[in-house]
Amino acid sequence: MYREESQLPTIFYEYIDKIQNNLWFKFIRLLGMNDAEIQNITRNNSGLTEWKYQTLERWKTLLGHQTDAEYRQILEKTCNEIQRHQQSDVNLPPHLQNGVEISRKIYHFIDKHNGEQWKRLVHVRFNLPPSDISLLEQTYAEDFLELKYQTVLKYATFHGKTRSELPHYLEGIQPVMATDS
């Protein structure tokens, strides 16, 4: 019996090329990878392309067996969600879907606050120590979206909130006006 060879490596490299570097973290979170998984891969691999490939390999393991067409469909729908800012209808297993929903809500909150409004929000509402803010800004200087995401996670930790509590907690944060200081 003939078995067709998987094209998954080619498919993965297609999306590695397709997704901008500054959107990669968002992409893999919306595929269902959690921050601990991402950090493990970050620490254990060198080279950006290799790291991205390893994140997709790990995601494949977390997702479970699918056909190449099913993997491609999930990757494409998630890519479209990022590029078009419209939620996709990807159905992931529950152990991944919960993380995706939380990440979507965090990114939705982040997307509502840009530039100076974000800076005021961090300084006025988050009440993080200046040293923590400075360290985050240094660490994520090249990736503003990831800086914002990590700042929200630091805010949660600093205020004793779990990641799953965070979306509800973020809903209660009042907007910052230009006159607030």
Tab-separated table of C-alpha atoms in Angstrom, residues 17-149:
chain	number	residue	atom	x	y	z
A	17	ASP	CA	7.710	33.077	5.722
A	18	LYS	CA	4.134	34.369	5.645
A	19	ILE	CA	3.812	35.608	9.250
A	20	GLN	CA	5.762	38.749	10.120
A	21	ASN	CA	8.253	38.372	12.955
A	22	ASN	CA	6.401	40.859	15.167
A	23	LEU	CA	3.192	38.794	14.842
A	24	TRP	CA	4.698	35.343	15.440
A	25	PHE	CA	3.971	35.221	19.180
A	26	LYS	CA	0.359	36.192	18.520
A	27	PHE	CA	0.118	33.573	15.763
A	28	ILE	CA	1.329	30.698	17.905
A	29	ARG	CA	-0.778	31.775	20.885
A	30	LEU	CA	-3.859	31.794	18.658
A	31	LEU	CA	-2.888	28.282	17.582
A	32	GLY	CA	-3.160	27.312	21.249
A	33	MET	CA	0.425	27.345	22.518
A	34	ASN	CA	0.800	28.595	26.054
A	35	ASP	CA	3.548	30.882	27.314
A	36	ALA	CA	5.389	28.114	29.170
A	37	GLU	CA	5.656	26.067	25.973
A	38	ILE	CA	6.827	29.134	24.069
A	39	GLN	CA	9.474	29.961	26.685
A	40	ASN	CA	10.807	26.395	26.694
A	41	ILE	CA	11.331	26.544	22.955
A	42	THR	CA	12.777	30.055	23.163
A	43	ARG	CA	15.436	28.941	25.616
A	44	ASN	CA	16.309	25.723	23.853
A	45	ASN	CA	16.822	26.788	20.236
A	46	SER	CA	18.873	29.324	18.348
A	47	GLY	CA	18.094	30.970	15.044
A	48	LEU	CA	14.761	32.626	14.362
A	49	THR	CA	13.658	30.333	11.532
A	50	GLU	CA	14.598	27.206	13.496
A	51	TRP	CA	12.810	28.545	16.586
A	52	LYS	CA	9.653	29.232	14.574
A	53	TYR	CA	9.806	25.770	13.046
A	54	GLN	CA	10.202	24.207	16.495
A	55	THR	CA	7.176	26.141	17.778
A	56	LEU	CA	5.092	24.679	14.963
A	57	GLU	CA	6.470	21.182	15.625
A	58	ARG	CA	5.538	21.524	19.298
A	59	TRP	CA	2.093	22.852	18.351
A	60	LYS	CA	1.595	19.838	16.069
A	61	THR	CA	2.357	17.554	19.011
A	62	LEU	CA	-0.058	19.437	21.274
A	63	LEU	CA	-2.795	19.392	18.653
A	64	GLY	CA	-2.518	15.710	17.893
A	65	HIS	CA	-2.600	13.810	14.626
A	66	GLN	CA	-4.196	15.581	11.690
A	67	THR	CA	-3.823	15.317	7.938
A	68	ASP	CA	-1.606	17.821	6.155
A	69	ALA	CA	-4.762	19.469	4.798
A	70	GLU	CA	-6.203	19.818	8.316
A	71	TYR	CA	-2.986	21.349	9.665
A	72	ARG	CA	-2.880	23.751	6.700
A	73	GLN	CA	-6.521	24.748	7.222
A	74	ILE	CA	-5.908	25.612	10.881
A	75	LEU	CA	-2.724	27.529	10.040
A	76	GLU	CA	-4.455	29.427	7.232
A	77	LYS	CA	-7.507	30.370	9.298
A	78	THR	CA	-5.280	31.570	12.130
A	79	CYS	CA	-3.102	33.527	9.696
A	80	ASN	CA	-6.223	35.164	8.257
A	81	GLU	CA	-7.435	36.031	11.752
A	82	ILE	CA	-4.225	37.926	12.421
A	83	GLN	CA	-4.062	39.666	9.057
A	84	ARG	CA	-7.753	40.574	8.831
A	85	HIS	CA	-8.414	41.165	12.535
A	86	GLN	CA	-11.456	38.892	12.386
A	87	GLN	CA	-11.895	35.938	14.699
A	88	SER	CA	-11.545	32.604	12.925
A	89	ASP	CA	-13.782	29.598	13.313
A	90	VAL	CA	-10.949	27.151	14.018
A	91	ASN	CA	-12.076	24.292	16.225
A	92	LEU	CA	-9.211	23.165	18.424
A	93	PRO	CA	-9.265	20.552	21.163
A	94	PRO	CA	-10.486	21.976	24.498
A	95	HIS	CA	-7.009	21.862	26.068
A	96	LEU	CA	-5.840	24.345	23.408
A	97	GLN	CA	-9.063	26.291	22.801
A	98	ASN	CA	-9.249	27.724	26.330
A	99	GLY	CA	-5.808	29.296	25.952
A	100	VAL	CA	-6.756	30.683	22.556
A	101	GLU	CA	-9.856	32.381	23.977
A	102	ILE	CA	-7.848	33.970	26.790
A	103	SER	CA	-5.159	35.145	24.353
A	104	ARG	CA	-7.813	36.626	22.045
A	105	LYS	CA	-9.261	38.640	24.912
A	106	ILE	CA	-5.832	39.887	25.971
A	107	TYR	CA	-4.995	40.906	22.385
A	108	HIS	CA	-8.398	42.591	22.047
A	109	PHE	CA	-7.620	44.659	25.152
A	110	ILE	CA	-4.144	45.480	23.838
A	111	ASP	CA	-5.476	46.503	20.424
A	112	LYS	CA	-7.817	49.055	22.028
A	113	HIS	CA	-4.871	50.979	23.530
A	114	ASN	CA	-2.203	52.425	21.259
A	115	GLY	CA	0.842	54.655	21.591
A	116	GLU	CA	0.564	57.318	24.257
A	117	GLN	CA	-2.744	55.906	25.490
A	118	TRP	CA	-0.973	52.598	26.211
A	119	LYS	CA	1.861	54.339	28.070
A	120	ARG	CA	-0.613	56.282	30.220
A	121	LEU	CA	-2.590	53.105	30.905
A	122	VAL	CA	0.526	51.277	32.095
A	123	HIS	CA	1.672	54.145	34.303
A	124	VAL	CA	-1.728	55.191	35.691
A	125	ARG	CA	-3.825	52.007	35.895
A	126	PHE	CA	-1.378	49.113	36.083
A	127	ASN	CA	0.631	50.520	39.008
A	128	LEU	CA	3.691	48.445	38.142
A	129	PRO	CA	7.046	49.323	39.683
A	130	PRO	CA	9.095	51.524	37.309
A	131	SER	CA	11.923	48.968	37.407
A	132	ASP	CA	9.552	46.267	36.076
A	133	ILE	CA	8.329	48.551	33.301
A	134	SER	CA	11.898	49.465	32.385
A	135	LEU	CA	12.985	45.818	32.253
A	136	LEU	CA	10.031	44.903	30.039
A	137	GLU	CA	10.779	47.829	27.709
A	138	GLN	CA	14.420	46.756	27.419
A	139	THR	CA	13.599	43.085	26.910
A	140	TYR	CA	10.943	43.670	24.247
A	141	ALA	CA	12.288	46.853	22.649
A	142	GLU	CA	12.122	45.292	19.186
A	143	ASP	CA	8.553	43.982	19.458
A	144	PHE	CA	5.954	46.453	20.751
A	145	LEU	CA	3.080	43.974	20.508
A	146	GLU	CA	4.955	41.430	22.622
A	147	LEU	CA	5.955	44.213	25.046
A	148	LYS	CA	2.275	45.003	25.536
A	149	TYR	CA	1.345	41.329	25.972
